[in-house]
DNA sequence: GATTTTTATAGGCTTTGTCCTATACTTGTC
DNA sequence: GACAAGTATAGGACAAAGCCTATAAAAATC
């Protein structure tokens, strides 16, 4: 399971709270390839404590809620190292949006083109954001070099989708077979 | 939910059993961008019947198990048409594999390159398969033009990932910052 | 001849993930 | 001064998906 190991990986940088993991790690550092629900972060932390891969201690605060700070144990660290060394297993594509296109034969050319252009806009915005983050990243450490790679993976994926959309739009303009007559 | 609408879309081609949907539609036609669990296909069919979007009738067979043949209702058809006309909403990237890379700073250059090359091989095989299916497809109908587009979406995505891996391998060869000394 | 695969449906269990709510005090904004 | 946003944790409910099992007879393979 990715989330467990992701949390181990982030905690390996240093002790942190669930809140830090959610807001600083997932919503910032890894947001270009993963999202984690807040409730699930806490649930997963609980499980990691049960399995003795992380420990927690309560840090009282005045004014603000108490913080529960989590740290990786030696067990957790070796689990992480072992997981990291395993082969990459690229997941098959899974894109429900493509069903909309796949079954879109009842749409006319104009509607198809509109759908595609709309999608293109959103993707371009995301791509701009990811590219900005990638070029802003100074590669001073091995970690940052790898972080840049993940940003470029996201950029490559977005770029490919945009190019594909452009290709689809062109094909629509060049003319698709007309919808079949349905009595 | 994609699966419901996917099933409506496939049944719109003509009445079918859950078995047909699983083996012919999902495992064949749409396998390059979606997989559906067999049990979930049947569960979803049940739900669609409850919502009166599809109907079923039992067709007895000798020797083989009885077939339950499902058809779209008018309700189902208009639900499908409405769904198809909605804007595409490209999902954000979600790739747990990237965590393995992201936290892979403890791996040395050779190990990193091995991980990347392994992954490349599998992706290339998939790409070959998808490309073969795409070029084998004669575009005689609007449906087939759209099917080709989804195959090309998969091809574009695989291509992008392979190119990205090549880029990563190059960067590793050109030299990454060394791992930090840990006492 | 024995085993595996194909055809066909369906229930159970579990994991993963999403959304909503509650609590509570501080800080920042209009 | 009121209201929203930030800090911080956690439970409940539920949807989506994956894996395993059962049934049962024909057909195909070893």
Coordinates of C-alpha atoms (C1' of nucleotides) in Angstrom, one line a residue:
Chain A
X1 CA 0.0 0.0 0.0
X2 CA 1.4 3.3 -1.1
X3 CA 0.0 5.6 1.6
X4 CA 1.7 3.7 4.4
X5 CA 5.1 3.8 2.8
X6 CA 4.6 7.4 1.7
X7 CA 4.1 8.3 5.4
X8 CA 7.1 6.3 6.4
X9 CA 9.1 8.2 3.8
X10 CA 8.0 11.6 4.9
X11 CA 8.5 10.8 8.6
X12 CA 12.0 9.6 7.7
X13 CA 12.8 13.2 7.0
X14 CA 12.0 14.0 10.6
X15 CA 9.3 13.6 13.2
X16 CA 5.9 15.2 12.3
X17 CA 2.3 15.4 13.1
X18 CA -0.6 14.1 11.0
X19 CA -1.4 17.7 10.3
X20 CA 2.1 18.4 9.0
X21 CA 1.9 15.3 6.8
X22 CA -1.3 16.4 5.3
X23 CA -0.6 20.1 4.7
X24 CA 3.1 20.2 4.1
X25 CA 3.9 16.8 2.6
X26 CA 0.8 15.6 0.7
X27 CA -0.8 18.9 -0.2
X28 CA 2.4 20.5 -1.1
X29 CA 5.4 18.3 -1.9
X30 CA 3.6 15.3 -3.5
X31 CA 0.4 17.0 -4.7
X32 CA 1.4 16.6 -8.3
X33 CA 1.1 12.8 -8.2
X34 CA -0.9 11.9 -5.0
X35 CA -3.6 13.2 -2.8
X36 CA -4.3 11.9 0.7
X37 CA -7.5 12.4 2.6
X38 CA -6.9 13.9 6.1
X39 CA -8.9 11.3 7.9
X40 CA -7.1 8.6 6.1
X41 CA -3.7 10.0 7.1
X42 CA -4.7 9.7 10.8
X43 CA -6.1 6.2 10.4
X44 CA -3.0 5.1 8.6
X45 CA -0.8 6.6 11.3
X46 CA -2.8 4.6 13.9
X47 CA -2.2 1.4 11.9
X48 CA 1.6 2.2 11.6
X49 CA 1.8 2.7 15.4
X50 CA 0.0 -0.7 16.0
X51 CA 2.5 -2.4 13.7
X52 CA 5.3 -0.6 15.6
X53 CA 6.7 1.1 12.4
X54 CA 6.2 4.5 14.0
X55 CA 5.8 5.8 17.5
X56 CA 4.0 8.9 18.7
X57 CA 4.3 11.2 21.7
X58 CA 1.9 14.0 22.7
X59 CA 3.2 17.5 22.8
X60 CA 0.9 19.8 24.8
X61 CA 0.4 23.4 23.4
X62 CA -1.3 26.4 24.8
X63 CA -4.0 28.1 22.7
X64 CA -3.7 25.5 20.0
X65 CA -4.7 21.9 20.1
X66 CA -2.1 19.4 21.4
X67 CA 0.1 17.9 18.8
X68 CA 0.8 14.2 18.4
X69 CA 4.2 13.9 16.9
X70 CA 5.1 10.7 15.0
X71 CA 8.6 9.3 14.4
X72 CA 9.7 6.3 12.4
X73 CA 11.1 3.4 14.4
X74 CA 14.0 1.2 13.2
X75 CA 11.5 -1.3 12.1
X76 CA 9.8 1.3 10.1
X77 CA 13.0 2.5 8.5
X78 CA 14.0 -1.0 7.3
X79 CA 10.5 -1.6 6.0
X80 CA 10.8 1.7 4.1
X81 CA 14.3 0.8 2.7
X82 CA 13.0 -2.6 1.6
X83 CA 10.0 -1.1 -0.1
X84 CA 12.0 1.5 -1.9
X85 CA 14.3 -1.1 -3.4
X86 CA 11.5 -3.1 -5.0
X87 CA 10.9 -2.9 -8.7
X88 CA 8.7 -0.2 -10.1
X89 CA 5.4 -1.6 -11.3
X90 CA 3.8 0.9 -13.6
X91 CA 0.0 0.7 -13.0
X92 CA -2.2 0.2 -16.1
X93 CA -4.0 3.3 -17.3
X94 CA -7.4 3.9 -15.6
X95 CA -9.3 6.8 -17.0
X96 CA -13.1 6.9 -16.7
X97 CA -13.1 10.1 -18.8
X98 CA -12.2 8.0 -21.8
X99 CA -15.6 6.2 -21.5
X100 CA -17.2 9.6 -22.1
X101 CA -15.3 9.9 -25.4
X102 CA -15.7 6.2 -26.2
X103 CA -19.5 6.4 -26.0
X104 CA -19.7 9.9 -27.5
X105 CA -20.7 8.9 -31.0
X106 CA -24.1 10.6 -30.4
X107 CA -22.4 13.9 -30.1
X108 CA -21.9 16.0 -33.2
X109 CA -18.5 17.3 -34.3
X110 CA -19.0 20.7 -32.7
X111 CA -19.9 19.2 -29.3
X112 CA -16.9 16.8 -29.5
X113 CA -14.5 19.6 -30.2
X114 CA -15.9 21.7 -27.4
X115 CA -15.5 18.9 -24.9
X116 CA -11.9 18.4 -26.0
X117 CA -11.0 22.1 -25.9
X118 CA -12.5 22.6 -22.5
X119 CA -10.4 19.7 -21.2
X120 CA -7.3 21.1 -22.8
X121 CA -7.6 24.4 -21.0
X122 CA -7.6 22.8 -17.5
X123 CA -4.7 20.5 -18.4
X124 CA -2.6 23.4 -19.7
X125 CA -3.1 25.3 -16.4
X126 CA -1.9 22.3 -14.5
X127 CA 1.0 21.8 -16.8
X128 CA 2.1 25.4 -16.3
X129 CA 2.0 25.0 -12.6
X130 CA 4.0 21.8 -12.6
X131 CA 6.6 23.2 -14.9
X132 CA 7.0 26.3 -12.7
X133 CA 7.6 24.1 -9.7
X134 CA 10.1 22.0 -11.6
X135 CA 12.2 24.8 -12.8
X136 CA 12.1 26.6 -9.5
X137 CA 13.6 23.5 -7.8
X138 CA 17.4 23.9 -7.2
X139 CA 18.9 20.5 -7.3
X140 CA 21.3 20.5 -4.4
X141 CA 20.7 17.0 -3.0
X142 CA 19.8 13.6 -4.3
X143 CA 16.4 14.0 -2.8
X144 CA 15.8 17.1 -4.9
X145 CA 16.9 15.4 -8.0
X146 CA 14.4 12.7 -7.4
X147 CA 11.7 15.2 -6.6
X148 CA 12.4 17.0 -9.9
X149 CA 12.0 13.7 -11.6
X150 CA 8.5 13.2 -10.2
X151 CA 7.6 16.7 -11.2
X152 CA 8.8 16.0 -14.7
X153 CA 6.8 12.8 -14.8
X154 CA 3.7 14.8 -14.1
X155 CA 4.7 17.3 -16.7
X156 CA 5.3 14.6 -19.3
X157 CA 2.0 13.0 -18.6
X158 CA 0.1 16.3 -18.9
X159 CA 2.0 17.3 -22.0
X160 CA 1.1 13.9 -23.6
X161 CA -2.5 14.4 -22.8
X162 CA -2.6 17.8 -24.3
X163 CA -0.8 16.7 -27.5
X164 CA -3.3 13.8 -27.7
X165 CA -6.2 16.2 -27.4
X166 CA -4.8 18.4 -30.2
X167 CA -4.5 15.4 -32.3
X168 CA -8.1 14.4 -31.6
X169 CA -9.3 17.9 -32.4
X170 CA -7.5 17.8 -35.7
X171 CA -9.1 14.5 -36.6
X172 CA -12.5 15.9 -35.8
X173 CA -11.9 18.8 -38.1
X174 CA -10.6 16.6 -40.8
X175 CA -14.0 14.8 -40.6
X176 CA -15.1 11.7 -38.7
X177 CA -17.6 9.2 -40.1
X178 CA -21.1 10.5 -39.5
X179 CA -23.3 9.0 -36.8
X180 CA -25.3 6.0 -38.0
X181 CA -28.9 6.6 -38.8
X182 CA -31.1 5.4 -36.0
X183 CA -34.7 4.9 -36.9
Chain B
X1 CA -19.5 6.8 -11.3
X2 CA -17.8 5.5 -14.4
X3 CA -18.7 1.8 -14.2
X4 CA -22.4 2.4 -14.3
X5 CA -22.2 4.6 -17.4
X6 CA -19.7 2.3 -19.0
X7 CA -22.2 -0.6 -18.6
X8 CA -25.0 1.5 -20.0
X9 CA -22.8 2.4 -22.9
X10 CA -22.0 -1.2 -23.7
X11 CA -25.6 -2.3 -23.3
X12 CA -26.6 0.4 -25.7
X13 CA -24.9 -1.6 -28.4
X14 CA -27.3 -4.4 -27.7
X15 CA -28.5 -6.7 -25.0
X16 CA -25.8 -8.7 -23.2
X17 CA -25.1 -10.8 -20.1
X18 CA -22.8 -9.8 -17.3
X19 CA -20.4 -12.4 -18.6
X20 CA -20.4 -10.8 -22.0
X21 CA -19.8 -7.4 -20.5
X22 CA -16.8 -8.7 -18.5
X23 CA -15.1 -10.8 -21.1
X24 CA -16.0 -9.1 -24.4
X25 CA -16.4 -5.4 -23.4
X26 CA -14.2 -4.7 -20.4
X27 CA -11.5 -7.3 -20.9
X28 CA -11.2 -6.7 -24.6
X29 CA -12.6 -3.5 -25.9
X30 CA -11.8 -1.2 -23.0
X31 CA -8.9 -3.0 -21.4
X32 CA -6.4 -0.3 -22.4
X33 CA -8.0 2.2 -20.1
X34 CA -10.2 0.4 -17.6
X35 CA -10.5 -2.9 -15.8
X36 CA -13.7 -4.1 -14.1
X37 CA -13.9 -6.8 -11.5
X38 CA -16.3 -9.5 -12.4
X39 CA -18.2 -9.4 -9.1
X40 CA -18.5 -5.7 -9.4
X41 CA -20.0 -5.9 -12.9
X42 CA -22.9 -8.1 -11.5
X43 CA -23.3 -5.8 -8.5
X44 CA -23.6 -2.8 -10.7
X45 CA -26.0 -4.5 -13.0
X46 CA -28.2 -5.2 -10.0
X47 CA -28.1 -1.6 -9.0
X48 CA -29.0 -0.4 -12.5
X49 CA -32.0 -2.8 -12.5
X50 CA -33.1 -1.3 -9.2
X51 CA -32.9 2.2 -10.7
X52 CA -34.8 1.0 -13.8
X53 CA -32.0 2.0 -16.1
X54 CA -31.7 -1.5 -17.4
X55 CA -34.0 -4.6 -17.4
X56 CA -33.1 -8.3 -17.4
X57 CA -34.7 -11.5 -18.6
X58 CA -33.5 -15.0 -17.9
X59 CA -32.6 -17.2 -20.9
X60 CA -32.4 -20.9 -20.0
X61 CA -29.7 -22.9 -21.6
X62 CA -29.0 -26.7 -21.7
X63 CA -25.5 -27.8 -20.7
X64 CA -24.4 -24.3 -19.8
X65 CA -25.6 -22.1 -17.0
X66 CA -28.7 -19.9 -17.6
X67 CA -28.0 -16.5 -19.0
X68 CA -29.4 -13.3 -17.6
X69 CA -29.6 -10.9 -20.5
X70 CA -29.6 -7.2 -19.7
X71 CA -31.0 -4.4 -21.9
X72 CA -31.0 -0.6 -21.5
X73 CA -34.3 1.0 -20.8
X74 CA -35.4 4.4 -22.3
X75 CA -34.5 5.9 -18.9
X76 CA -31.1 4.3 -19.1
X77 CA -30.6 5.6 -22.6
X78 CA -31.3 9.2 -21.7
X79 CA -29.2 8.9 -18.6
X80 CA -26.4 7.7 -20.9
X81 CA -26.9 10.5 -23.4
X82 CA -26.9 13.1 -20.7
X83 CA -23.7 11.7 -19.1
X84 CA -21.9 11.6 -22.4
X85 CA -22.6 15.2 -23.1
X86 CA -21.0 16.4 -19.9
X87 CA -17.6 18.1 -19.9
X88 CA -14.5 15.9 -19.6
X89 CA -12.9 16.2 -16.3
X90 CA -9.3 15.0 -16.5
X91 CA -8.4 13.3 -13.2
X92 CA -5.3 14.4 -11.4
X93 CA -2.3 12.1 -11.8
X94 CA -2.2 9.4 -9.1
X95 CA 0.8 7.2 -9.2
X96 CA 2.1 5.4 -6.1
X97 CA 5.1 4.2 -8.0
X98 CA 6.4 7.8 -8.0
X99 CA 6.7 7.5 -4.2
X100 CA 9.2 4.7 -4.7
X101 CA 11.3 7.0 -6.8
X102 CA 10.7 10.0 -4.6
X103 CA 12.0 8.3 -1.5
X104 CA 14.7 6.4 -3.4
X105 CA 17.6 8.6 -2.4
X106 CA 19.1 5.7 -0.4
X107 CA 19.5 3.7 -3.6
X108 CA 22.8 4.1 -5.5
X109 CA 23.0 5.1 -9.2
X110 CA 23.2 1.5 -10.4
X111 CA 20.1 0.5 -8.5
X112 CA 18.1 3.5 -9.7
X113 CA 19.0 2.8 -13.3
X114 CA 18.0 -0.9 -12.9
X115 CA 14.6 0.1 -11.5
X116 CA 14.0 2.5 -14.3
X117 CA 15.1 0.1 -17.1
X118 CA 13.0 -2.7 -15.7
X119 CA 9.9 -0.5 -15.7
X120 CA 10.7 0.6 -19.3
X121 CA 10.6 -2.9 -20.6
X122 CA 7.1 -3.6 -19.3
X123 CA 5.9 -0.2 -20.7
X124 CA 7.3 -0.8 -24.1
X125 CA 5.5 -4.2 -24.4
X126 CA 2.2 -2.6 -23.5
X127 CA 2.9 0.2 -25.9
X128 CA 3.5 -2.3 -28.7
X129 CA 0.3 -4.0 -27.9
X130 CA -1.8 -0.8 -27.9
X131 CA -0.2 0.4 -31.1
X132 CA -0.9 -2.9 -32.9
X133 CA -4.6 -2.6 -31.8
X134 CA -4.8 1.0 -33.0
X135 CA -3.4 0.4 -36.4
X136 CA -5.4 -2.8 -36.9
X137 CA -8.6 -0.8 -36.3
X138 CA -10.3 0.1 -39.6
X139 CA -12.3 3.3 -39.0
X140 CA -15.6 2.7 -40.7
X141 CA -17.9 4.3 -38.1
X142 CA -17.9 7.2 -35.7
X143 CA -17.7 4.6 -32.9
X144 CA -14.5 3.2 -34.3
X145 CA -13.0 6.6 -34.7
X146 CA -13.6 7.3 -31.1
X147 CA -12.3 3.8 -30.1
X148 CA -9.1 4.6 -32.0
X149 CA -8.8 7.9 -30.0
X150 CA -8.9 6.0 -26.7
X151 CA -6.2 3.6 -28.0
X152 CA -4.1 6.5 -29.0
X153 CA -4.7 8.1 -25.6
X154 CA -3.2 5.0 -24.0
X155 CA -0.4 5.0 -26.5
X156 CA 0.4 8.6 -25.9
X157 CA 0.5 8.1 -22.1
X158 CA 2.8 5.0 -22.4
X159 CA 5.0 6.8 -24.9
X160 CA 5.3 9.8 -22.5
X161 CA 6.2 7.5 -19.6
X162 CA 8.9 5.8 -21.6
X163 CA 10.4 9.0 -22.8
X164 CA 10.4 10.3 -19.2
X165 CA 12.2 7.2 -18.0
X166 CA 14.8 7.6 -20.7
X167 CA 15.3 11.2 -19.5
X168 CA 15.7 10.0 -15.9
X169 CA 18.2 7.3 -16.9
X170 CA 20.2 10.0 -18.7
X171 CA 20.2 12.2 -15.7
X172 CA 21.4 9.4 -13.5
X173 CA 24.2 8.7 -16.0
X174 CA 25.2 12.3 -16.1
X175 CA 25.5 12.2 -12.3
X176 CA 23.1 13.0 -9.4
X177 CA 24.2 14.6 -6.2
X178 CA 25.5 11.9 -3.9
X179 CA 23.5 10.6 -0.9
X180 CA 24.0 12.7 2.2
X181 CA 26.3 11.2 4.8
X182 CA 24.3 9.7 7.7
X183 CA 26.3 9.1 10.8
Chain C
dG1 C1' -8.7 -40.8 -18.5
dA2 C1' -7.7 -36.8 -15.7
dT3 C1' -7.3 -32.1 -15.4
dT4 C1' -8.0 -27.6 -17.0
dT5 C1' -10.7 -24.1 -19.3
dT6 C1' -15.0 -22.1 -20.7
dT7 C1' -19.5 -20.6 -19.8
dA8 C1' -22.4 -18.2 -16.3
dT9 C1' -23.9 -16.0 -11.9
dA10 C1' -23.4 -14.5 -7.3
dG11 C1' -22.2 -13.9 -2.3
dG12 C1' -18.7 -12.6 1.4
dC13 C1' -14.9 -10.1 3.1
dT14 C1' -11.5 -6.6 3.1
dT15 C1' -9.0 -2.5 1.5
dT16 C1' -8.8 2.0 -0.1
dG17 C1' -10.5 6.2 -0.4
dT18 C1' -14.0 10.2 0.1
dC19 C1' -17.0 13.1 2.6
dC20 C1' -19.1 15.0 6.6
dT21 C1' -19.1 16.2 11.3
dA22 C1' -17.4 17.6 16.0
dT23 C1' -14.3 20.1 19.0
dA24 C1' -11.7 24.4 20.4
dC25 C1' -8.8 28.2 20.6
dT26 C1' -6.1 31.7 17.9
dT27 C1' -5.2 34.8 14.3
dG28 C1' -6.4 37.4 10.4
dT29 C1' -9.7 39.9 7.6
dC30 C1' -13.8 43.0 6.4
Chain D
dG1 C1' -17.0 43.6 16.4
dA2 C1' -18.3 39.6 13.5
dC3 C1' -16.8 36.1 10.7
dA4 C1' -13.6 33.4 8.3
dA5 C1' -9.4 30.8 8.3
dG6 C1' -5.7 28.4 10.5
dT7 C1' -4.1 24.8 13.8
dA8 C1' -5.0 20.0 15.3
dT9 C1' -7.2 15.4 15.9
dA10 C1' -10.7 12.0 15.2
dG11 C1' -15.0 9.4 14.5
dG12 C1' -19.0 7.8 11.3
dA13 C1' -20.8 6.6 7.1
dC14 C1' -20.3 5.1 2.6
dA15 C1' -18.7 4.2 -2.2
dA16 C1' -15.5 1.8 -5.2
dA17 C1' -12.8 -1.9 -6.0
dG18 C1' -10.3 -6.1 -5.4
dC19 C1' -9.9 -11.0 -4.1
dC20 C1' -11.7 -15.4 -2.9
dT21 C1' -15.1 -18.9 -2.9
dA22 C1' -19.2 -21.8 -4.5
dT23 C1' -21.9 -24.0 -8.2
dA24 C1' -22.2 -26.9 -12.5
dA25 C1' -21.8 -28.9 -16.8
dA26 C1' -19.6 -29.0 -21.3
dA27 C1' -15.5 -28.7 -24.0
dA28 C1' -10.7 -28.7 -24.6
dT29 C1' -6.2 -30.1 -23.5
dC30 C1' -2.5 -33.1 -21.6

